[in-house]
Amino acid sequence: MTEKKAVVLLSGGLDSATVLAMARAEGYTCYALGFDYGQRHSAELLAAQRVAADLDAKEHKVVKLDLRVIGGSALTDDSIDVPEEESTGIPVTYVPARNTVFLSIALGWAEVLGAQDIFVGVNAVDYSGYPDCRPEYIEAFEKMANLATKAGVEGNKLNIRAPLMKMTKADIVKRGTELGVDYSLTVSCYQAQPNGAACGRCDSCRLRAAGFAEAGLADPTVYV
């Protein structure tokens, strides 16, 4: 049988860890891809390293980028505070074009590996209002991927897989738990401490806590 390979975007957070476990459960040999893009903290990069090892990723690459050069987000510009109150519209934690940049690099690695599937943990139900987490965006990127690559032009269709797209955070937590994800290894907080301790106040912390509560499962997050 031909080995099934997948590139899995792995940030070190709850969602991407669940997606890695789901891809693995489907029988894929998983190649985890993360980014050191100038985000506020490196705790999530250490978390991704732990998750990749725990879930038996074949390889784990971290690509270094500097999105601080363009800024425009509370995650890449220290002069913009991470909001600790709920807001409306697209929040300041949105990083301009981040998923497009990340998926493009994942696309290149997939071609090199001969992988036809790229997994990403975007979600359109319990999410923070980011435009690059919608199904229309994923569909459009997949179409572009098959127009812009040697693999796609030669008939080896590339698939952008977003298995969490229509799941609530509680559903995600339940599914990951079923698949053996150790969520104590993950970091979701936008402004985590170097040891991974979470603030408990940002959007990401609130969504994560609500997901565990609704799922009826203990949240292993360590808070400041």
mmCIF file of N, CA and C in Angstrom, residues 78-187:
data_model
loop_
_atom_site.group_PDB
_atom_site.id
_atom_site.type_symbol
_atom_site.label_atom_id
_atom_site.label_comp_id
_atom_site.label_asym_id
_atom_site.label_seq_id
_atom_site.Cartn_x
_atom_site.Cartn_y
_atom_site.Cartn_z
ATOM 1 N N ASP A 78 3.834 44.902 19.971
ATOM 2 C CA ASP A 78 3.714 45.083 21.418
ATOM 3 C C ASP A 78 3.017 46.376 21.810
ATOM 4 N N SER A 79 2.845 47.281 20.854
ATOM 5 C CA SER A 79 2.141 48.527 21.165
ATOM 6 C C SER A 79 0.623 48.355 21.135
ATOM 7 N N ILE A 80 0.151 47.191 20.678
ATOM 8 C CA ILE A 80 -1.286 46.886 20.646
ATOM 9 C C ILE A 80 -1.580 45.871 21.746
ATOM 10 N N ASP A 81 -2.416 46.227 22.679
ATOM 11 C CA ASP A 81 -2.725 45.340 23.799
ATOM 12 C C ASP A 81 -3.638 44.194 23.379
ATOM 13 N N VAL A 82 -3.411 43.024 23.966
ATOM 14 C CA VAL A 82 -4.329 41.897 23.784
ATOM 15 C C VAL A 82 -5.604 42.208 24.559
ATOM 16 N N PRO A 83 -6.760 42.220 23.897
ATOM 17 C CA PRO A 83 -8.006 42.552 24.606
ATOM 18 C C PRO A 83 -8.376 41.478 25.634
ATOM 19 N N GLU A 84 -8.883 41.943 26.752
ATOM 20 C CA GLU A 84 -9.299 41.029 27.815
ATOM 21 C C GLU A 84 -10.795 41.127 28.070
ATOM 22 N N GLU A 85 -11.490 41.812 27.196
ATOM 23 C CA GLU A 85 -12.953 41.908 27.233
ATOM 24 C C GLU A 85 -13.482 41.461 25.876
ATOM 25 N N GLU A 86 -14.681 40.905 25.859
ATOM 26 C CA GLU A 86 -15.281 40.483 24.602
ATOM 27 C C GLU A 86 -15.512 41.700 23.707
ATOM 28 N N SER A 87 -15.280 41.514 22.405
ATOM 29 C CA SER A 87 -15.465 42.608 21.462
ATOM 30 C C SER A 87 -16.265 42.112 20.265
ATOM 31 N N THR A 88 -16.673 43.032 19.419
ATOM 32 C CA THR A 88 -17.405 42.665 18.214
ATOM 33 C C THR A 88 -16.514 42.894 16.995
ATOM 34 N N GLY A 89 -16.891 42.266 15.878
ATOM 35 C CA GLY A 89 -16.121 42.430 14.653
ATOM 36 C C GLY A 89 -14.826 41.629 14.692
ATOM 37 N N ILE A 90 -13.942 41.932 13.758
ATOM 38 C CA ILE A 90 -12.661 41.225 13.673
ATOM 39 C C ILE A 90 -11.733 41.796 14.739
ATOM 40 N N PRO A 91 -11.261 40.974 15.674
ATOM 41 C CA PRO A 91 -10.472 41.490 16.799
ATOM 42 C C PRO A 91 -9.045 41.853 16.404
ATOM 43 N N VAL A 92 -8.391 42.606 17.282
ATOM 44 C CA VAL A 92 -7.022 43.040 17.006
ATOM 45 C C VAL A 92 -6.011 41.901 17.112
ATOM 46 N N THR A 93 -6.451 40.725 17.552
ATOM 47 C CA THR A 93 -5.558 39.561 17.570
ATOM 48 C C THR A 93 -5.492 38.872 16.207
ATOM 49 N N TYR A 94 -6.307 39.324 15.262
ATOM 50 C CA TYR A 94 -6.193 38.829 13.885
ATOM 51 C C TYR A 94 -4.841 39.243 13.325
ATOM 52 N N VAL A 95 -4.097 38.273 12.781
ATOM 53 C CA VAL A 95 -2.795 38.554 12.175
ATOM 54 C C VAL A 95 -2.985 38.605 10.662
ATOM 55 N N PRO A 96 -2.749 39.763 10.038
ATOM 56 C CA PRO A 96 -3.012 39.906 8.603
ATOM 57 C C PRO A 96 -2.356 38.816 7.756
ATOM 58 N N ALA A 97 -3.197 38.108 6.997
ATOM 59 C CA ALA A 97 -2.775 37.094 6.013
ATOM 60 C C ALA A 97 -2.062 35.892 6.626
ATOM 61 N N ARG A 98 -2.147 35.704 7.931
ATOM 62 C CA ARG A 98 -1.371 34.636 8.575
ATOM 63 C C ARG A 98 -1.677 33.255 8.005
ATOM 64 N N ASN A 99 -2.937 32.879 7.924
ATOM 65 C CA ASN A 99 -3.245 31.534 7.440
ATOM 66 C C ASN A 99 -2.848 31.341 5.981
ATOM 67 N N THR A 100 -2.929 32.406 5.199
ATOM 68 C CA THR A 100 -2.515 32.323 3.790
ATOM 69 C C THR A 100 -1.014 32.062 3.694
ATOM 70 N N VAL A 101 -0.242 32.767 4.516
ATOM 71 C CA VAL A 101 1.215 32.554 4.550
ATOM 72 C C VAL A 101 1.529 31.134 5.016
ATOM 73 N N PHE A 102 0.899 30.711 6.098
ATOM 74 C CA PHE A 102 1.185 29.387 6.667
ATOM 75 C C PHE A 102 0.795 28.263 5.699
ATOM 76 N N LEU A 103 -0.399 28.373 5.121
ATOM 77 C CA LEU A 103 -0.853 27.324 4.201
ATOM 78 C C LEU A 103 0.000 27.278 2.938
ATOM 79 N N SER A 104 0.491 28.424 2.510
ATOM 80 C CA SER A 104 1.343 28.450 1.318
ATOM 81 C C SER A 104 2.639 27.685 1.556
ATOM 82 N N ILE A 105 3.228 27.861 2.728
ATOM 83 C CA ILE A 105 4.456 27.137 3.038
ATOM 84 C C ILE A 105 4.155 25.650 3.235
ATOM 85 N N ALA A 106 3.029 25.353 3.861
ATOM 86 C CA ALA A 106 2.614 23.953 4.001
ATOM 87 C C ALA A 106 2.423 23.311 2.634
ATOM 88 N N LEU A 107 1.899 24.073 1.696
ATOM 89 C CA LEU A 107 1.678 23.602 0.335
ATOM 90 C C LEU A 107 3.007 23.227 -0.326
ATOM 91 N N GLY A 108 4.007 24.074 -0.136
ATOM 92 C CA GLY A 108 5.325 23.776 -0.699
ATOM 93 C C GLY A 108 5.922 22.511 -0.114
ATOM 94 N N TRP A 109 5.804 22.345 1.205
ATOM 95 C CA TRP A 109 6.364 21.150 1.839
ATOM 96 C C TRP A 109 5.600 19.905 1.394
ATOM 97 N N ALA A 110 4.278 20.033 1.257
ATOM 98 C CA ALA A 110 3.474 18.899 0.798
ATOM 99 C C ALA A 110 3.932 18.425 -0.572
ATOM 100 N N GLU A 111 4.220 19.358 -1.469
ATOM 101 C CA GLU A 111 4.724 18.985 -2.802
ATOM 102 C C GLU A 111 6.053 18.241 -2.701
ATOM 103 N N VAL A 112 6.938 18.729 -1.866
ATOM 104 C CA VAL A 112 8.245 18.091 -1.701
ATOM 105 C C VAL A 112 8.097 16.676 -1.149
ATOM 106 N N LEU A 113 7.168 16.516 -0.208
ATOM 107 C CA LEU A 113 6.956 15.210 0.432
ATOM 108 C C LEU A 113 6.149 14.244 -0.433
ATOM 109 N N GLY A 114 5.423 14.784 -1.404
ATOM 110 C CA GLY A 114 4.492 13.952 -2.153
ATOM 111 C C GLY A 114 3.216 13.705 -1.366
ATOM 112 N N ALA A 115 2.878 14.652 -0.477
ATOM 113 C CA ALA A 115 1.649 14.558 0.319
ATOM 114 C C ALA A 115 0.525 15.287 -0.410
ATOM 115 N N GLN A 116 -0.652 14.699 -0.418
ATOM 116 C CA GLN A 116 -1.787 15.324 -1.104
ATOM 117 C C GLN A 116 -2.771 15.982 -0.149
ATOM 118 N N ASP A 117 -2.493 15.871 1.156
ATOM 119 C CA ASP A 117 -3.424 16.416 2.150
ATOM 120 C C ASP A 117 -2.705 17.338 3.127
ATOM 121 N N ILE A 118 -3.311 18.499 3.357
ATOM 122 C CA ILE A 118 -2.835 19.450 4.350
ATOM 123 C C ILE A 118 -3.956 19.661 5.354
ATOM 124 N N PHE A 119 -3.659 19.431 6.614
ATOM 125 C CA PHE A 119 -4.665 19.582 7.675
ATOM 126 C C PHE A 119 -4.431 20.890 8.432
ATOM 127 N N VAL A 120 -5.523 21.599 8.701
ATOM 128 C CA VAL A 120 -5.442 22.865 9.428
ATOM 129 C C VAL A 120 -6.610 22.942 10.409
ATOM 130 N N GLY A 121 -6.367 23.523 11.574
ATOM 131 C CA GLY A 121 -7.364 23.513 12.645
ATOM 132 C C GLY A 121 -8.284 24.712 12.685
ATOM 133 N N VAL A 122 -8.655 25.265 11.529
ATOM 134 C CA VAL A 122 -9.562 26.418 11.538
ATOM 135 C C VAL A 122 -10.981 25.969 11.871
ATOM 136 N N ASN A 123 -11.748 26.920 12.415
ATOM 137 C CA ASN A 123 -13.065 26.599 12.922
ATOM 138 C C ASN A 123 -13.989 27.790 12.726
ATOM 139 N N ALA A 124 -15.193 27.550 12.238
ATOM 140 C CA ALA A 124 -16.129 28.643 11.952
ATOM 141 C C ALA A 124 -17.286 28.714 12.946
ATOM 142 N N VAL A 125 -17.234 27.920 14.014
ATOM 143 C CA VAL A 125 -18.311 27.933 15.010
ATOM 144 C C VAL A 125 -17.849 28.701 16.250
ATOM 145 N N ASP A 126 -16.954 28.102 17.032
ATOM 146 C CA ASP A 126 -16.392 28.776 18.208
ATOM 147 C C ASP A 126 -15.047 29.374 17.816
ATOM 148 N N TYR A 127 -15.082 30.517 17.166
ATOM 149 C CA TYR A 127 -13.832 31.145 16.736
ATOM 150 C C TYR A 127 -13.901 32.637 17.020
ATOM 151 N N SER A 128 -12.810 33.332 16.800
ATOM 152 C CA SER A 128 -12.728 34.726 17.228
ATOM 153 C C SER A 128 -13.036 35.734 16.127
ATOM 154 N N GLY A 129 -13.700 35.309 15.074
ATOM 155 C CA GLY A 129 -14.090 36.253 14.036
ATOM 156 C C GLY A 129 -13.063 36.478 12.952
ATOM 157 N N TYR A 130 -12.111 35.565 12.815
ATOM 158 C CA TYR A 130 -11.067 35.730 11.802
ATOM 159 C C TYR A 130 -11.588 35.354 10.416
ATOM 160 N N PRO A 131 -11.383 36.205 9.417
ATOM 161 C CA PRO A 131 -11.896 35.907 8.072
ATOM 162 C C PRO A 131 -11.224 34.701 7.427
ATOM 163 N N ASP A 132 -9.998 34.364 7.827
ATOM 164 C CA ASP A 132 -9.297 33.224 7.226
ATOM 165 C C ASP A 132 -9.539 31.919 7.982
ATOM 166 N N CYS A 133 -10.672 31.875 8.694
ATOM 167 C CA CYS A 133 -11.092 30.632 9.354
ATOM 168 C C CYS A 133 -12.456 30.177 8.836
ATOM 169 N N ARG A 134 -12.873 30.712 7.703
ATOM 170 C CA ARG A 134 -14.197 30.392 7.154
ATOM 171 C C ARG A 134 -14.100 29.338 6.054
ATOM 172 N N PRO A 135 -15.166 28.556 5.858
ATOM 173 C CA PRO A 135 -15.137 27.530 4.810
ATOM 174 C C PRO A 135 -14.896 28.101 3.422
ATOM 175 N N GLU A 136 -15.423 29.296 3.131
ATOM 176 C CA GLU A 136 -15.214 29.909 1.814
ATOM 177 C C GLU A 136 -13.727 30.141 1.547
ATOM 178 N N TYR A 137 -13.013 30.523 2.592
ATOM 179 C CA TYR A 137 -11.577 30.759 2.446
ATOM 180 C C TYR A 137 -10.839 29.450 2.157
ATOM 181 N N ILE A 138 -11.150 28.402 2.907
ATOM 182 C CA ILE A 138 -10.484 27.108 2.708
ATOM 183 C C ILE A 138 -10.758 26.580 1.301
ATOM 184 N N GLU A 139 -12.000 26.694 0.853
ATOM 185 C CA GLU A 139 -12.351 26.246 -0.506
ATOM 186 C C GLU A 139 -11.566 27.018 -1.558
ATOM 187 N N ALA A 140 -11.450 28.332 -1.359
ATOM 188 C CA ALA A 140 -10.730 29.170 -2.323
ATOM 189 C C ALA A 140 -9.238 28.844 -2.328
ATOM 190 N N PHE A 141 -8.683 28.594 -1.159
ATOM 191 C CA PHE A 141 -7.249 28.275 -1.099
ATOM 192 C C PHE A 141 -6.977 26.931 -1.770
ATOM 193 N N GLU A 142 -7.857 25.970 -1.563
ATOM 194 C CA GLU A 142 -7.671 24.666 -2.194
ATOM 195 C C GLU A 142 -7.707 24.789 -3.721
ATOM 196 N N LYS A 143 -8.623 25.592 -4.212
ATOM 197 C CA LYS A 143 -8.697 25.807 -5.662
ATOM 198 C C LYS A 143 -7.400 26.425 -6.162
ATOM 199 N N MET A 144 -6.916 27.448 -5.461
ATOM 200 C CA MET A 144 -5.657 28.085 -5.837
ATOM 201 C C MET A 144 -4.506 27.091 -5.795
ATOM 202 N N ALA A 145 -4.480 26.254 -4.761
ATOM 203 C CA ALA A 145 -3.390 25.285 -4.593
ATOM 204 C C ALA A 145 -3.283 24.353 -5.791
ATOM 205 N N ASN A 146 -4.399 23.968 -6.320
ATOM 206 C CA ASN A 146 -4.387 23.044 -7.455
ATOM 207 C C ASN A 146 -4.116 23.733 -8.781
ATOM 208 N N LEU A 147 -4.273 25.048 -8.816
ATOM 209 C CA LEU A 147 -3.934 25.821 -10.011
ATOM 210 C C LEU A 147 -2.455 26.205 -10.032
ATOM 211 N N ALA A 148 -1.857 26.315 -8.834
ATOM 212 C CA ALA A 148 -0.543 26.946 -8.727
ATOM 213 C C ALA A 148 0.608 25.984 -8.482
ATOM 214 N N THR A 149 0.338 24.684 -8.490
ATOM 215 C CA THR A 149 1.393 23.724 -8.161
ATOM 216 C C THR A 149 1.598 22.698 -9.275
ATOM 217 N N LYS A 150 2.790 22.187 -9.335
ATOM 218 C CA LYS A 150 3.112 21.111 -10.267
ATOM 219 C C LYS A 150 2.233 19.897 -9.990
ATOM 220 N N ALA A 151 2.060 19.590 -8.690
ATOM 221 C CA ALA A 151 1.238 18.430 -8.319
ATOM 222 C C ALA A 151 -0.187 18.592 -8.851
ATOM 223 N N GLY A 152 -0.779 19.765 -8.619
ATOM 224 C CA GLY A 152 -2.144 19.986 -9.053
ATOM 225 C C GLY A 152 -2.296 19.940 -10.561
ATOM 226 N N VAL A 153 -1.369 20.567 -11.272
ATOM 227 C CA VAL A 153 -1.418 20.600 -12.739
ATOM 228 C C VAL A 153 -1.259 19.208 -13.330
ATOM 229 N N GLU A 154 -0.486 18.355 -12.663
ATOM 230 C CA GLU A 154 -0.263 16.993 -13.165
ATOM 231 C C GLU A 154 -1.334 16.004 -12.699
ATOM 232 N N GLY A 155 -2.367 16.509 -12.045
ATOM 233 C CA GLY A 155 -3.497 15.660 -11.686
ATOM 234 C C GLY A 155 -3.438 15.028 -10.313
ATOM 235 N N ASN A 156 -2.445 15.399 -9.508
ATOM 236 C CA ASN A 156 -2.370 14.896 -8.136
ATOM 237 C C ASN A 156 -3.038 15.909 -7.208
ATOM 238 N N LYS A 157 -4.346 15.806 -7.103
ATOM 239 C CA LYS A 157 -5.142 16.822 -6.406
ATOM 240 C C LYS A 157 -4.686 17.006 -4.968
ATOM 241 N N LEU A 158 -4.543 18.270 -4.592
ATOM 242 C CA LEU A 158 -4.182 18.633 -3.229
ATOM 243 C C LEU A 158 -5.445 19.007 -2.465
ATOM 244 N N ASN A 159 -5.540 18.500 -1.251
ATOM 245 C CA ASN A 159 -6.730 18.716 -0.437
ATOM 246 C C ASN A 159 -6.372 19.507 0.821
ATOM 247 N N ILE A 160 -7.129 20.574 1.069
ATOM 248 C CA ILE A 160 -6.971 21.311 2.319
ATOM 249 C C ILE A 160 -8.058 20.815 3.264
ATOM 250 N N ARG A 161 -7.643 20.099 4.282
ATOM 251 C CA ARG A 161 -8.582 19.457 5.202
ATOM 252 C C ARG A 161 -8.754 20.314 6.456
ATOM 253 N N ALA A 162 -9.989 20.638 6.777
ATOM 254 C CA ALA A 162 -10.303 21.436 7.966
ATOM 255 C C ALA A 162 -11.383 20.713 8.764
ATOM 256 N N PRO A 163 -11.022 19.610 9.428
ATOM 257 C CA PRO A 163 -12.028 18.753 10.059
ATOM 258 C C PRO A 163 -12.754 19.372 11.246
ATOM 259 N N LEU A 164 -12.246 20.474 11.785
ATOM 260 C CA LEU A 164 -12.907 21.109 12.928
ATOM 261 C C LEU A 164 -13.892 22.188 12.516
ATOM 262 N N MET A 165 -14.001 22.438 11.226
ATOM 263 C CA MET A 165 -14.706 23.615 10.721
ATOM 264 C C MET A 165 -16.086 23.815 11.340
ATOM 265 N N LYS A 166 -16.859 22.746 11.466
ATOM 266 C CA LYS A 166 -18.237 22.889 11.939
ATOM 267 C C LYS A 166 -18.444 22.349 13.352
ATOM 268 N N MET A 167 -17.350 22.138 14.079
ATOM 269 C CA MET A 167 -17.435 21.597 15.440
ATOM 270 C C MET A 167 -17.398 22.714 16.477
ATOM 271 N N THR A 168 -18.133 22.543 17.572
ATOM 272 C CA THR A 168 -18.015 23.479 18.687
ATOM 273 C C THR A 168 -16.735 23.153 19.446
ATOM 274 N N LYS A 169 -16.307 24.068 20.303
ATOM 275 C CA LYS A 169 -15.097 23.824 21.086
ATOM 276 C C LYS A 169 -15.291 22.608 21.993
ATOM 277 N N ALA A 170 -16.500 22.431 22.513
ATOM 278 C CA ALA A 170 -16.775 21.262 23.352
ATOM 279 C C ALA A 170 -16.647 19.970 22.545
ATOM 280 N N ASP A 171 -17.163 19.976 21.324
ATOM 281 C CA ASP A 171 -17.049 18.798 20.453
ATOM 282 C C ASP A 171 -15.584 18.486 20.155
ATOM 283 N N ILE A 172 -14.807 19.538 19.948
ATOM 284 C CA ILE A 172 -13.382 19.355 19.650
ATOM 285 C C ILE A 172 -12.674 18.713 20.839
ATOM 286 N N VAL A 173 -12.949 19.228 22.028
ATOM 287 C CA VAL A 173 -12.332 18.684 23.250
ATOM 288 C C VAL A 173 -12.719 17.222 23.451
ATOM 289 N N LYS A 174 -13.990 16.914 23.235
ATOM 290 C CA LYS A 174 -14.449 15.526 23.392
ATOM 291 C C LYS A 174 -13.762 14.603 22.392
ATOM 292 N N ARG A 175 -13.689 15.036 21.126
ATOM 293 C CA ARG A 175 -13.068 14.202 20.097
ATOM 294 C C ARG A 175 -11.590 13.989 20.383
ATOM 295 N N GLY A 176 -10.909 15.041 20.760
ATOM 296 C CA GLY A 176 -9.494 14.913 21.067
ATOM 297 C C GLY A 176 -9.240 13.995 22.243
ATOM 298 N N THR A 177 -10.095 14.098 23.244
ATOM 299 C CA THR A 177 -9.970 13.235 24.424
ATOM 300 C C THR A 177 -10.153 11.778 24.031
ATOM 301 N N GLU A 178 -11.130 11.514 23.159
ATOM 302 C CA GLU A 178 -11.341 10.147 22.657
ATOM 303 C C GLU A 178 -10.098 9.613 21.943
ATOM 304 N N LEU A 179 -9.378 10.510 21.271
ATOM 305 C CA LEU A 179 -8.204 10.114 20.491
ATOM 306 C C LEU A 179 -6.913 10.148 21.312
ATOM 307 N N GLY A 180 -7.048 10.458 22.594
ATOM 308 C CA GLY A 180 -5.883 10.408 23.472
ATOM 309 C C GLY A 180 -5.030 11.652 23.502
ATOM 310 N N VAL A 181 -5.566 12.798 23.075
ATOM 311 C CA VAL A 181 -4.784 14.037 23.142
ATOM 312 C C VAL A 181 -4.584 14.435 24.601
ATOM 313 N N ASP A 182 -3.355 14.731 24.960
ATOM 314 C CA ASP A 182 -3.034 15.215 26.302
ATOM 315 C C ASP A 182 -3.052 16.739 26.249
ATOM 316 N N TYR A 183 -4.177 17.323 26.628
ATOM 317 C CA TYR A 183 -4.319 18.771 26.497
ATOM 318 C C TYR A 183 -3.463 19.555 27.489
ATOM 319 N N SER A 184 -2.895 18.867 28.478
ATOM 320 C CA SER A 184 -1.991 19.559 29.392
ATOM 321 C C SER A 184 -0.696 19.966 28.689
ATOM 322 N N LEU A 185 -0.432 19.362 27.525
ATOM 323 C CA LEU A 185 0.769 19.698 26.754
ATOM 324 C C LEU A 185 0.582 20.951 25.913
ATOM 325 N N THR A 186 -0.658 21.374 25.734
ATOM 326 C CA THR A 186 -0.973 22.458 24.802
ATOM 327 C C THR A 186 -1.014 23.820 25.487
ATOM 328 N N VAL A 187 -0.854 24.863 24.682
ATOM 329 C CA VAL A 187 -0.951 26.251 25.157
ATOM 330 C C VAL A 187 -1.837 27.017 24.181
#
